């Protein structure tokens, strides 16, 4: 229970941080925001890596699938966001 | 000691993600922000690879290579007009990854102890549920955006009842997973039923409501990651998941406000049937619509000092963003001021039009938000509407009984002249006629968006 309260505290505080930052992002960048948040939500990769590396074969299979999916998110998300953001230029 | 180092690295990664998002508050700092986020991810992955529980690396490396290659290929190949499809797909993958990680964690916990912690089992059920709804909902959204599934609202009788039954069933199964964590199949049954629910929740939502749905699924994918964080008691997952969850919720809210509809109305209600009691197309248009040729429109532009372009989804469909941008730079080279008015729900996802115009090399300062530009429309000589319909329908302001009543619109009708490029007088998503087309100061240019703009450019160059 103690652990849950700790985790839950982090969860609630992080939501507030998220609200504070994201309300300041201008509408022009809303699409890169979505693809960029896709990329960081690929953080599930961290959990997937540990599951894949364990001894149980079935968790290895499940872990492997999630490593593939999360890696698509991470690599695809960051790259496509970078590609989009590079196109936003100032008036010359 | 080892745990301290790992958790400290995760904390740094979380901070980098926060700085990364902060970078997105301005186009100037955004590229660096994205880079900081990528650094955070790299750090988190590298420290995780040193985890003592890992006994073999083959499948980890293989998975990262396969996933990374697919992700890179998607990111490089994707057309900017297809960005909503890609984001929908990535939302879905995030959800699916959560399903599998939570499933694996449940198995591992079962193999170690007979009674896994309550936090783990509750969070596992939540991960499976949210993950499955996100994955299948996103696949349906992807299918609709791609045109594989009908873009229109797919409705059948008893839909609400079936959804309600499924929702109760899903909650029951979740309780089952919590009470009997040792039964692995129960978890997968939960995932299966939640999958059906995910499909049924998105299938009744029509094309123009896609921005809301894509944003909402974005939020779900974050919440799924946060739930997986609770499963693993891993703070970096919890923090990141809540950041993404918050982001999706805010975007969802902005989209709903821009349509003057509540989220429940978008998700469960169907837009009021168009035309009921309202004026018919014949009453609105009868004999009052004036059509023009590209040459005539070019002459109007030639005389204009201030021009505002209003792009909509139709511009994306006809891939007209590059011709539009070259029209704008041609006008600017002749001393005309050109700006773009962007409605928050124009296109199929938040910010869709901005990315398309950025792709066509339009500087971001020229892209104006609806609220900023609306006050200045009486000083606009020519407003050019291309591929937009409901977001410029003045009925939203004037007719309280209209299905779009109260929706904030771009006030193009207040410009001196409005030129609308459109294939025909067919109604937009709301299914209602648009009195804008019949206004005294409106001219219709019937045809394909891209071709018409190119014709105007050619005519301008000749004059």
Short mmCIF file of N, CA and C in Angstrom, two decimals, chain B residues 224-393:
data_model
loop_
_atom_site.label_atom_id
_atom_site.label_comp_id
_atom_site.label_asym_id
_atom_site.label_seq_id
_atom_site.Cartn_x
_atom_site.Cartn_y
_atom_site.Cartn_z
N UNK B 224 -2.30 4.15 -20.66
CA UNK B 224 -1.92 2.74 -20.67
C UNK B 224 -0.47 2.60 -20.20
N UNK B 225 0.41 3.50 -20.67
CA UNK B 225 1.81 3.45 -20.24
C UNK B 225 1.92 3.72 -18.74
N UNK B 226 1.12 4.69 -18.24
CA UNK B 226 1.15 4.99 -16.81
C UNK B 226 0.68 3.77 -16.01
N UNK B 227 -0.39 3.10 -16.48
CA UNK B 227 -0.88 1.91 -15.78
C UNK B 227 0.20 0.85 -15.74
N UNK B 228 0.92 0.68 -16.86
CA UNK B 228 2.02 -0.29 -16.88
C UNK B 228 3.11 0.12 -15.88
N UNK B 229 3.29 1.44 -15.71
CA UNK B 229 4.21 1.93 -14.70
C UNK B 229 3.81 1.48 -13.30
N UNK B 230 2.51 1.49 -13.03
CA UNK B 230 2.03 1.00 -11.73
C UNK B 230 2.27 -0.50 -11.60
N UNK B 231 2.12 -1.24 -12.70
CA UNK B 231 2.36 -2.68 -12.67
C UNK B 231 3.81 -2.95 -12.26
N UNK B 232 4.74 -2.20 -12.86
CA UNK B 232 6.16 -2.46 -12.64
C UNK B 232 6.72 -1.61 -11.50
N UNK B 233 5.87 -0.77 -10.87
CA UNK B 233 6.32 0.20 -9.87
C UNK B 233 7.50 0.99 -10.42
N UNK B 234 7.33 1.48 -11.65
CA UNK B 234 8.42 2.18 -12.32
C UNK B 234 8.03 3.64 -12.57
N UNK B 235 8.73 4.55 -11.87
CA UNK B 235 8.34 5.95 -11.92
C UNK B 235 8.47 6.59 -13.30
N UNK B 236 9.49 6.21 -14.08
CA UNK B 236 9.65 6.87 -15.37
C UNK B 236 8.46 6.56 -16.28
N UNK B 237 7.91 5.34 -16.17
CA UNK B 237 6.71 5.03 -16.95
C UNK B 237 5.51 5.82 -16.46
N UNK B 238 5.40 5.93 -15.13
CA UNK B 238 4.26 6.65 -14.57
C UNK B 238 4.31 8.12 -14.98
N UNK B 239 5.49 8.73 -14.84
CA UNK B 239 5.62 10.15 -15.16
C UNK B 239 5.34 10.39 -16.64
N UNK B 240 6.01 9.62 -17.49
CA UNK B 240 5.84 9.81 -18.93
C UNK B 240 4.40 9.56 -19.35
N UNK B 241 3.84 8.48 -18.83
CA UNK B 241 2.45 8.16 -19.16
C UNK B 241 1.51 9.28 -18.77
N UNK B 242 1.72 9.87 -17.58
CA UNK B 242 0.80 10.95 -17.19
C UNK B 242 1.02 12.20 -18.03
N UNK B 243 2.26 12.48 -18.42
CA UNK B 243 2.49 13.64 -19.31
C UNK B 243 1.71 13.46 -20.61
N UNK B 244 1.84 12.28 -21.20
CA UNK B 244 1.16 12.02 -22.47
C UNK B 244 -0.36 12.02 -22.28
N UNK B 245 -0.80 11.42 -21.17
CA UNK B 245 -2.22 11.40 -20.87
C UNK B 245 -2.77 12.81 -20.76
N UNK B 246 -2.06 13.67 -20.03
CA UNK B 246 -2.49 15.06 -19.86
C UNK B 246 -2.53 15.77 -21.21
N UNK B 247 -1.48 15.55 -22.01
CA UNK B 247 -1.42 16.19 -23.33
C UNK B 247 -2.63 15.82 -24.17
N UNK B 248 -2.94 14.53 -24.23
CA UNK B 248 -4.07 14.09 -25.04
C UNK B 248 -5.39 14.67 -24.55
N UNK B 249 -5.54 14.74 -23.23
CA UNK B 249 -6.79 15.28 -22.66
C UNK B 249 -6.94 16.75 -23.04
N UNK B 250 -5.85 17.50 -22.94
CA UNK B 250 -5.92 18.94 -23.27
C UNK B 250 -6.30 19.12 -24.74
N UNK B 251 -5.63 18.36 -25.62
CA UNK B 251 -5.95 18.47 -27.05
C UNK B 251 -7.41 18.10 -27.31
N UNK B 252 -7.88 17.04 -26.64
CA UNK B 252 -9.26 16.62 -26.80
C UNK B 252 -10.20 17.76 -26.43
N UNK B 253 -9.89 18.39 -25.30
CA UNK B 253 -10.72 19.49 -24.82
C UNK B 253 -10.73 20.66 -25.82
N UNK B 254 -9.54 20.99 -26.34
CA UNK B 254 -9.45 22.10 -27.30
C UNK B 254 -10.30 21.79 -28.54
N UNK B 255 -10.20 20.55 -29.02
CA UNK B 255 -10.95 20.14 -30.21
C UNK B 255 -12.45 20.23 -29.97
N UNK B 256 -12.89 19.75 -28.81
CA UNK B 256 -14.33 19.77 -28.51
C UNK B 256 -14.82 21.21 -28.45
N UNK B 257 -14.02 22.07 -27.80
CA UNK B 257 -14.43 23.46 -27.67
C UNK B 257 -14.54 24.11 -29.05
N UNK B 258 -13.63 23.75 -29.94
CA UNK B 258 -13.62 24.34 -31.28
C UNK B 258 -14.82 23.89 -32.10
N UNK B 259 -15.52 22.87 -31.62
CA UNK B 259 -16.73 22.44 -32.33
C UNK B 259 -17.97 22.74 -31.51
N UNK B 260 -17.78 23.38 -30.37
CA UNK B 260 -18.86 23.66 -29.44
C UNK B 260 -19.65 22.40 -29.11
N UNK B 261 -18.94 21.30 -28.90
CA UNK B 261 -19.63 20.07 -28.54
C UNK B 261 -18.95 19.48 -27.31
N UNK B 262 -19.71 18.71 -26.55
CA UNK B 262 -19.10 18.06 -25.39
C UNK B 262 -18.49 16.75 -25.85
N UNK B 263 -17.57 16.22 -25.04
CA UNK B 263 -16.91 14.97 -25.41
C UNK B 263 -17.93 13.84 -25.52
N UNK B 264 -18.89 13.79 -24.58
CA UNK B 264 -19.90 12.73 -24.65
C UNK B 264 -20.71 12.84 -25.93
N UNK B 265 -20.96 14.08 -26.34
CA UNK B 265 -21.71 14.27 -27.58
C UNK B 265 -20.94 13.73 -28.78
N UNK B 266 -19.62 13.94 -28.81
CA UNK B 266 -18.82 13.43 -29.92
C UNK B 266 -18.78 11.91 -29.88
N UNK B 267 -18.60 11.35 -28.68
CA UNK B 267 -18.40 9.91 -28.57
C UNK B 267 -19.69 9.12 -28.73
N UNK B 268 -20.77 9.63 -28.15
CA UNK B 268 -21.98 8.81 -28.13
C UNK B 268 -23.12 9.42 -28.93
N UNK B 269 -23.13 10.75 -29.03
CA UNK B 269 -24.23 11.37 -29.75
C UNK B 269 -23.87 11.43 -31.21
N UNK B 270 -24.87 11.46 -32.04
CA UNK B 270 -24.61 11.67 -33.45
C UNK B 270 -24.99 13.10 -33.73
N UNK B 271 -24.27 13.73 -34.62
CA UNK B 271 -24.58 15.11 -34.95
C UNK B 271 -26.04 15.20 -35.38
N UNK B 272 -26.73 16.23 -34.91
CA UNK B 272 -28.13 16.40 -35.27
C UNK B 272 -28.27 16.31 -36.78
N UNK B 273 -29.25 15.55 -37.24
CA UNK B 273 -29.40 15.35 -38.67
C UNK B 273 -29.53 16.67 -39.39
N UNK B 274 -28.74 16.84 -40.44
CA UNK B 274 -28.72 18.11 -41.15
C UNK B 274 -30.04 18.39 -41.85
N UNK B 275 -30.40 19.66 -41.92
CA UNK B 275 -31.55 20.05 -42.71
C UNK B 275 -32.88 19.95 -41.97
N UNK B 276 -32.93 19.25 -40.86
CA UNK B 276 -34.20 19.12 -40.14
C UNK B 276 -34.71 20.48 -39.69
N UNK B 277 -35.74 20.95 -40.36
CA UNK B 277 -36.30 22.23 -39.95
C UNK B 277 -35.50 23.40 -40.47
N UNK B 278 -34.24 23.19 -40.74
CA UNK B 278 -33.42 24.28 -41.26
C UNK B 278 -33.71 24.51 -42.73
N UNK B 279 -33.14 25.56 -43.30
CA UNK B 279 -33.37 25.85 -44.71
C UNK B 279 -32.78 24.75 -45.59
N UNK B 280 -33.42 24.46 -46.72
CA UNK B 280 -32.88 23.47 -47.64
C UNK B 280 -31.84 24.12 -48.53
N UNK B 281 -31.10 23.30 -49.25
CA UNK B 281 -30.06 23.81 -50.14
C UNK B 281 -30.65 24.75 -51.17
N UNK B 282 -31.83 24.40 -51.71
CA UNK B 282 -32.43 25.24 -52.75
C UNK B 282 -32.79 26.62 -52.20
N UNK B 283 -33.36 26.62 -50.96
CA UNK B 283 -33.72 27.91 -50.36
C UNK B 283 -32.50 28.80 -50.17
N UNK B 284 -31.40 28.18 -49.77
CA UNK B 284 -30.21 28.96 -49.46
C UNK B 284 -29.51 29.42 -50.73
N UNK B 285 -29.39 28.49 -51.69
CA UNK B 285 -28.55 28.81 -52.85
C UNK B 285 -29.32 29.41 -54.02
N UNK B 286 -30.64 29.06 -54.14
CA UNK B 286 -31.46 29.35 -55.32
C UNK B 286 -31.10 30.64 -56.07
N UNK B 287 -30.39 30.52 -57.15
CA UNK B 287 -30.12 31.66 -58.02
C UNK B 287 -29.15 32.68 -57.48
N UNK B 288 -28.64 32.46 -56.24
CA UNK B 288 -27.81 33.50 -55.65
C UNK B 288 -26.32 33.19 -55.72
N UNK B 289 -25.98 31.93 -56.09
CA UNK B 289 -24.56 31.56 -56.11
C UNK B 289 -23.90 32.05 -57.39
N UNK B 290 -22.82 32.77 -57.26
CA UNK B 290 -22.10 33.27 -58.44
C UNK B 290 -20.82 32.46 -58.61
N UNK B 291 -20.60 31.97 -59.81
CA UNK B 291 -19.37 31.24 -60.02
C UNK B 291 -18.42 32.08 -60.87
N UNK B 292 -17.12 31.89 -60.64
CA UNK B 292 -16.13 32.71 -61.32
C UNK B 292 -15.12 31.82 -62.02
N UNK B 293 -14.30 32.41 -62.88
CA UNK B 293 -13.23 31.65 -63.53
C UNK B 293 -11.92 31.99 -62.82
N UNK B 294 -10.90 31.13 -62.98
CA UNK B 294 -9.61 31.42 -62.35
C UNK B 294 -9.06 32.78 -62.78
N UNK B 295 -9.32 33.17 -64.03
CA UNK B 295 -8.81 34.45 -64.52
C UNK B 295 -9.44 35.62 -63.76
N UNK B 296 -10.78 35.51 -63.53
CA UNK B 296 -11.46 36.58 -62.79
C UNK B 296 -10.91 36.67 -61.36
N UNK B 297 -10.71 35.50 -60.76
CA UNK B 297 -10.19 35.48 -59.39
C UNK B 297 -8.79 36.09 -59.35
N UNK B 298 -7.97 35.78 -60.37
CA UNK B 298 -6.62 36.33 -60.44
C UNK B 298 -6.67 37.85 -60.47
N UNK B 299 -7.67 38.41 -61.19
CA UNK B 299 -7.78 39.88 -61.25
C UNK B 299 -8.11 40.45 -59.87
N UNK B 300 -8.96 39.72 -59.11
CA UNK B 300 -9.29 40.17 -57.75
C UNK B 300 -8.02 40.20 -56.88
N UNK B 301 -7.24 39.12 -56.98
CA UNK B 301 -6.00 39.04 -56.20
C UNK B 301 -5.04 40.16 -56.60
N UNK B 302 -5.03 40.45 -57.89
CA UNK B 302 -4.11 41.45 -58.40
C UNK B 302 -4.37 42.80 -57.74
N UNK B 303 -5.65 43.07 -57.45
CA UNK B 303 -6.01 44.37 -56.88
C UNK B 303 -5.98 44.36 -55.35
N UNK B 304 -5.84 43.17 -54.75
CA UNK B 304 -5.97 43.07 -53.29
C UNK B 304 -4.70 43.50 -52.58
N UNK B 305 -4.86 44.09 -51.40
CA UNK B 305 -3.69 44.46 -50.60
C UNK B 305 -3.51 43.51 -49.43
N UNK B 306 -4.63 42.96 -48.95
CA UNK B 306 -4.51 41.99 -47.85
C UNK B 306 -5.35 40.75 -48.18
N UNK B 307 -4.71 39.59 -48.17
CA UNK B 307 -5.38 38.34 -48.52
C UNK B 307 -5.25 37.38 -47.35
N UNK B 308 -6.34 36.68 -47.04
CA UNK B 308 -6.28 35.63 -46.03
C UNK B 308 -6.73 34.31 -46.65
N UNK B 309 -5.92 33.27 -46.46
CA UNK B 309 -6.24 31.96 -47.02
C UNK B 309 -6.74 31.06 -45.89
N UNK B 310 -7.86 30.39 -46.13
CA UNK B 310 -8.43 29.50 -45.12
C UNK B 310 -8.38 28.06 -45.64
N UNK B 311 -7.39 27.27 -45.21
CA UNK B 311 -7.30 25.89 -45.71
C UNK B 311 -8.16 24.95 -44.87
N UNK B 312 -8.65 23.89 -45.53
CA UNK B 312 -9.42 22.86 -44.83
C UNK B 312 -8.98 21.49 -45.30
N UNK B 313 -9.71 20.48 -44.85
CA UNK B 313 -9.32 19.10 -45.17
C UNK B 313 -9.24 18.88 -46.68
N UNK B 314 -10.12 19.55 -47.44
CA UNK B 314 -10.12 19.41 -48.89
C UNK B 314 -8.78 19.77 -49.51
N UNK B 315 -8.08 20.74 -48.90
CA UNK B 315 -6.77 21.10 -49.41
C UNK B 315 -5.79 19.93 -49.25
N UNK B 316 -5.88 19.25 -48.11
CA UNK B 316 -5.01 18.10 -47.88
C UNK B 316 -5.33 17.00 -48.89
N UNK B 317 -6.63 16.77 -49.13
CA UNK B 317 -7.03 15.69 -50.03
C UNK B 317 -6.49 15.93 -51.44
N UNK B 318 -6.57 17.19 -51.90
CA UNK B 318 -6.10 17.43 -53.27
C UNK B 318 -4.61 17.79 -53.30
N UNK B 319 -3.93 17.66 -52.15
CA UNK B 319 -2.49 17.93 -52.06
C UNK B 319 -2.15 19.30 -52.61
N UNK B 320 -2.98 20.29 -52.26
CA UNK B 320 -2.83 21.61 -52.87
C UNK B 320 -1.93 22.54 -52.06
N UNK B 321 -1.28 22.02 -50.99
CA UNK B 321 -0.54 22.95 -50.11
C UNK B 321 0.61 23.66 -50.82
N UNK B 322 1.30 22.95 -51.73
CA UNK B 322 2.43 23.59 -52.42
C UNK B 322 1.97 24.67 -53.40
N UNK B 323 0.97 24.38 -54.27
CA UNK B 323 0.44 25.46 -55.12
C UNK B 323 -0.08 26.64 -54.31
N UNK B 324 -0.76 26.37 -53.19
CA UNK B 324 -1.29 27.46 -52.36
C UNK B 324 -0.14 28.33 -51.87
N UNK B 325 0.94 27.68 -51.43
CA UNK B 325 2.08 28.44 -50.92
C UNK B 325 2.73 29.25 -52.04
N UNK B 326 2.77 28.69 -53.26
CA UNK B 326 3.42 29.47 -54.32
C UNK B 326 2.52 30.63 -54.77
N UNK B 327 1.19 30.44 -54.68
CA UNK B 327 0.29 31.56 -54.92
C UNK B 327 0.57 32.66 -53.91
N UNK B 328 0.72 32.26 -52.64
CA UNK B 328 0.95 33.24 -51.58
C UNK B 328 2.27 33.99 -51.80
N UNK B 329 3.33 33.26 -52.17
CA UNK B 329 4.60 33.97 -52.30
C UNK B 329 4.60 34.85 -53.55
N UNK B 330 3.85 34.43 -54.60
CA UNK B 330 3.71 35.29 -55.77
C UNK B 330 3.03 36.62 -55.39
N UNK B 331 1.94 36.49 -54.59
CA UNK B 331 1.23 37.70 -54.16
C UNK B 331 2.12 38.57 -53.29
N UNK B 332 2.87 37.91 -52.39
CA UNK B 332 3.73 38.68 -51.49
C UNK B 332 4.81 39.43 -52.27
N UNK B 333 5.32 38.79 -53.34
CA UNK B 333 6.36 39.45 -54.13
C UNK B 333 5.80 40.69 -54.83
N UNK B 334 4.45 40.76 -54.91
CA UNK B 334 3.84 41.96 -55.51
C UNK B 334 3.38 42.95 -54.45
N UNK B 335 3.76 42.70 -53.22
CA UNK B 335 3.45 43.65 -52.16
C UNK B 335 2.14 43.39 -51.43
N UNK B 336 1.47 42.27 -51.71
CA UNK B 336 0.25 41.94 -50.99
C UNK B 336 0.60 41.23 -49.68
N UNK B 337 -0.13 41.53 -48.62
CA UNK B 337 0.06 40.80 -47.37
C UNK B 337 -0.78 39.52 -47.43
N UNK B 338 -0.15 38.38 -47.15
CA UNK B 338 -0.89 37.12 -47.17
C UNK B 338 -0.76 36.44 -45.82
N UNK B 339 -1.90 36.04 -45.26
CA UNK B 339 -1.89 35.29 -44.00
C UNK B 339 -2.80 34.07 -44.14
N UNK B 340 -2.64 33.14 -43.22
CA UNK B 340 -3.47 31.94 -43.22
C UNK B 340 -4.29 31.92 -41.94
N UNK B 341 -5.57 31.63 -42.07
CA UNK B 341 -6.42 31.49 -40.89
C UNK B 341 -6.67 30.01 -40.66
N UNK B 342 -6.24 29.50 -39.50
CA UNK B 342 -6.34 28.07 -39.24
C UNK B 342 -7.38 27.80 -38.17
N UNK B 343 -8.42 27.07 -38.54
CA UNK B 343 -9.42 26.65 -37.55
C UNK B 343 -8.87 25.43 -36.79
N UNK B 344 -9.08 25.40 -35.46
CA UNK B 344 -8.50 24.28 -34.68
C UNK B 344 -8.88 22.89 -35.19
N UNK B 345 -10.09 22.72 -35.74
CA UNK B 345 -10.46 21.38 -36.18
C UNK B 345 -10.38 21.22 -37.70
N UNK B 346 -9.71 22.15 -38.38
CA UNK B 346 -9.50 21.96 -39.82
C UNK B 346 -8.60 20.75 -40.01
N UNK B 347 -8.94 19.87 -40.95
CA UNK B 347 -8.14 18.68 -41.15
C UNK B 347 -8.60 17.53 -40.28
N UNK B 348 -7.75 16.55 -40.14
CA UNK B 348 -8.15 15.33 -39.43
C UNK B 348 -7.41 15.13 -38.12
N UNK B 349 -6.58 16.07 -37.72
CA UNK B 349 -5.98 16.00 -36.39
C UNK B 349 -5.55 17.40 -35.96
N UNK B 350 -5.35 17.61 -34.65
CA UNK B 350 -4.93 18.93 -34.19
C UNK B 350 -3.64 19.38 -34.90
N UNK B 351 -3.64 20.58 -35.44
CA UNK B 351 -2.43 21.12 -36.05
C UNK B 351 -2.11 20.59 -37.44
N UNK B 352 -3.01 19.81 -38.02
CA UNK B 352 -2.81 19.18 -39.33
C UNK B 352 -2.46 20.21 -40.41
N UNK B 353 -3.25 21.29 -40.48
CA UNK B 353 -3.04 22.30 -41.52
C UNK B 353 -1.71 23.02 -41.35
N UNK B 354 -1.33 23.25 -40.09
CA UNK B 354 -0.07 23.96 -39.83
C UNK B 354 1.12 23.17 -40.37
N UNK B 355 1.08 21.84 -40.18
CA UNK B 355 2.18 21.01 -40.66
C UNK B 355 2.23 21.03 -42.18
N UNK B 356 1.04 20.96 -42.81
CA UNK B 356 1.02 20.98 -44.28
C UNK B 356 1.58 22.28 -44.83
N UNK B 357 1.22 23.41 -44.21
CA UNK B 357 1.72 24.69 -44.71
C UNK B 357 3.22 24.81 -44.42
N UNK B 358 3.65 24.28 -43.27
CA UNK B 358 5.09 24.31 -42.97
C UNK B 358 5.84 23.48 -44.00
N UNK B 359 5.25 22.35 -44.41
CA UNK B 359 5.88 21.52 -45.43
C UNK B 359 6.06 22.31 -46.72
N UNK B 360 5.08 23.15 -47.03
CA UNK B 360 5.14 23.96 -48.26
C UNK B 360 5.98 25.22 -48.05
N UNK B 361 6.73 25.25 -46.94
CA UNK B 361 7.69 26.32 -46.70
C UNK B 361 7.05 27.66 -46.32
N UNK B 362 5.84 27.59 -45.77
CA UNK B 362 5.21 28.82 -45.30
C UNK B 362 5.74 29.11 -43.90
N UNK B 363 6.25 30.33 -43.64
CA UNK B 363 6.76 30.61 -42.30
C UNK B 363 5.66 30.57 -41.25
N UNK B 364 6.00 30.08 -40.04
CA UNK B 364 4.95 29.87 -39.05
C UNK B 364 4.30 31.17 -38.58
N UNK B 365 4.99 32.31 -38.73
CA UNK B 365 4.38 33.58 -38.31
C UNK B 365 3.15 33.90 -39.15
N UNK B 366 3.08 33.37 -40.37
CA UNK B 366 1.93 33.67 -41.23
C UNK B 366 0.71 32.84 -40.89
N UNK B 367 0.88 31.80 -40.07
CA UNK B 367 -0.25 30.93 -39.73
C UNK B 367 -0.93 31.49 -38.48
N UNK B 368 -2.13 32.02 -38.65
CA UNK B 368 -2.81 32.69 -37.54
C UNK B 368 -3.89 31.81 -36.94
N UNK B 369 -4.01 31.87 -35.62
CA UNK B 369 -5.11 31.18 -34.95
C UNK B 369 -6.41 31.91 -35.24
N UNK B 370 -7.48 31.12 -35.17
CA UNK B 370 -8.81 31.66 -35.45
C UNK B 370 -9.12 32.93 -34.65
N UNK B 371 -8.89 32.89 -33.35
CA UNK B 371 -9.28 34.02 -32.49
C UNK B 371 -8.51 35.28 -32.85
N UNK B 372 -7.23 35.11 -33.22
CA UNK B 372 -6.41 36.29 -33.52
C UNK B 372 -6.86 36.96 -34.81
N UNK B 373 -7.19 36.16 -35.81
CA UNK B 373 -7.43 36.75 -37.12
C UNK B 373 -8.87 37.21 -37.30
N UNK B 374 -9.80 36.62 -36.51
CA UNK B 374 -11.21 36.94 -36.71
C UNK B 374 -11.53 38.43 -36.54
N UNK B 375 -10.78 39.08 -35.62
CA UNK B 375 -11.10 40.50 -35.37
C UNK B 375 -10.72 41.39 -36.54
N UNK B 376 -9.91 40.88 -37.47
CA UNK B 376 -9.37 41.75 -38.51
C UNK B 376 -10.01 41.51 -39.87
N UNK B 377 -11.07 40.71 -39.94
CA UNK B 377 -11.58 40.34 -41.26
C UNK B 377 -12.19 41.50 -42.03
N UNK B 378 -12.63 42.56 -41.32
CA UNK B 378 -13.20 43.68 -42.07
C UNK B 378 -12.12 44.44 -42.85
N UNK B 379 -10.85 44.16 -42.55
CA UNK B 379 -9.78 44.81 -43.32
C UNK B 379 -9.19 43.88 -44.39
N UNK B 380 -9.86 42.73 -44.61
CA UNK B 380 -9.33 41.79 -45.59
C UNK B 380 -9.98 42.03 -46.94
N UNK B 381 -9.15 42.15 -47.98
CA UNK B 381 -9.71 42.40 -49.32
C UNK B 381 -10.26 41.12 -49.93
N UNK B 382 -9.45 40.06 -49.91
CA UNK B 382 -9.92 38.79 -50.44
C UNK B 382 -9.64 37.68 -49.44
N UNK B 383 -10.68 36.91 -49.11
CA UNK B 383 -10.48 35.70 -48.31
C UNK B 383 -10.64 34.51 -49.26
N UNK B 384 -9.63 33.63 -49.26
CA UNK B 384 -9.68 32.46 -50.14
C UNK B 384 -9.91 31.22 -49.28
N UNK B 385 -11.08 30.59 -49.47
CA UNK B 385 -11.41 29.38 -48.72
C UNK B 385 -11.13 28.19 -49.62
N UNK B 386 -10.26 27.30 -49.18
CA UNK B 386 -9.96 26.14 -50.02
C UNK B 386 -10.14 24.84 -49.24
N UNK B 387 -11.19 24.10 -49.64
CA UNK B 387 -11.43 22.79 -49.02
C UNK B 387 -11.98 22.85 -47.61
N UNK B 388 -12.52 24.00 -47.20
CA UNK B 388 -13.17 24.08 -45.88
C UNK B 388 -14.64 24.41 -46.10
N UNK B 389 -15.49 23.95 -45.20
CA UNK B 389 -16.92 24.23 -45.37
C UNK B 389 -17.59 24.59 -44.05
N UNK B 390 -17.79 23.60 -43.16
CA UNK B 390 -18.51 23.88 -41.92
C UNK B 390 -17.82 24.93 -41.05
N UNK B 391 -16.48 24.98 -41.09
CA UNK B 391 -15.77 25.91 -40.22
C UNK B 391 -15.88 27.36 -40.70
N UNK B 392 -16.49 27.59 -41.88
CA UNK B 392 -16.71 28.96 -42.33
C UNK B 392 -18.21 29.21 -42.56
N UNK B 393 -19.06 28.40 -41.95
CA UNK B 393 -20.50 28.54 -42.17
C UNK B 393 -21.10 29.54 -41.19
#
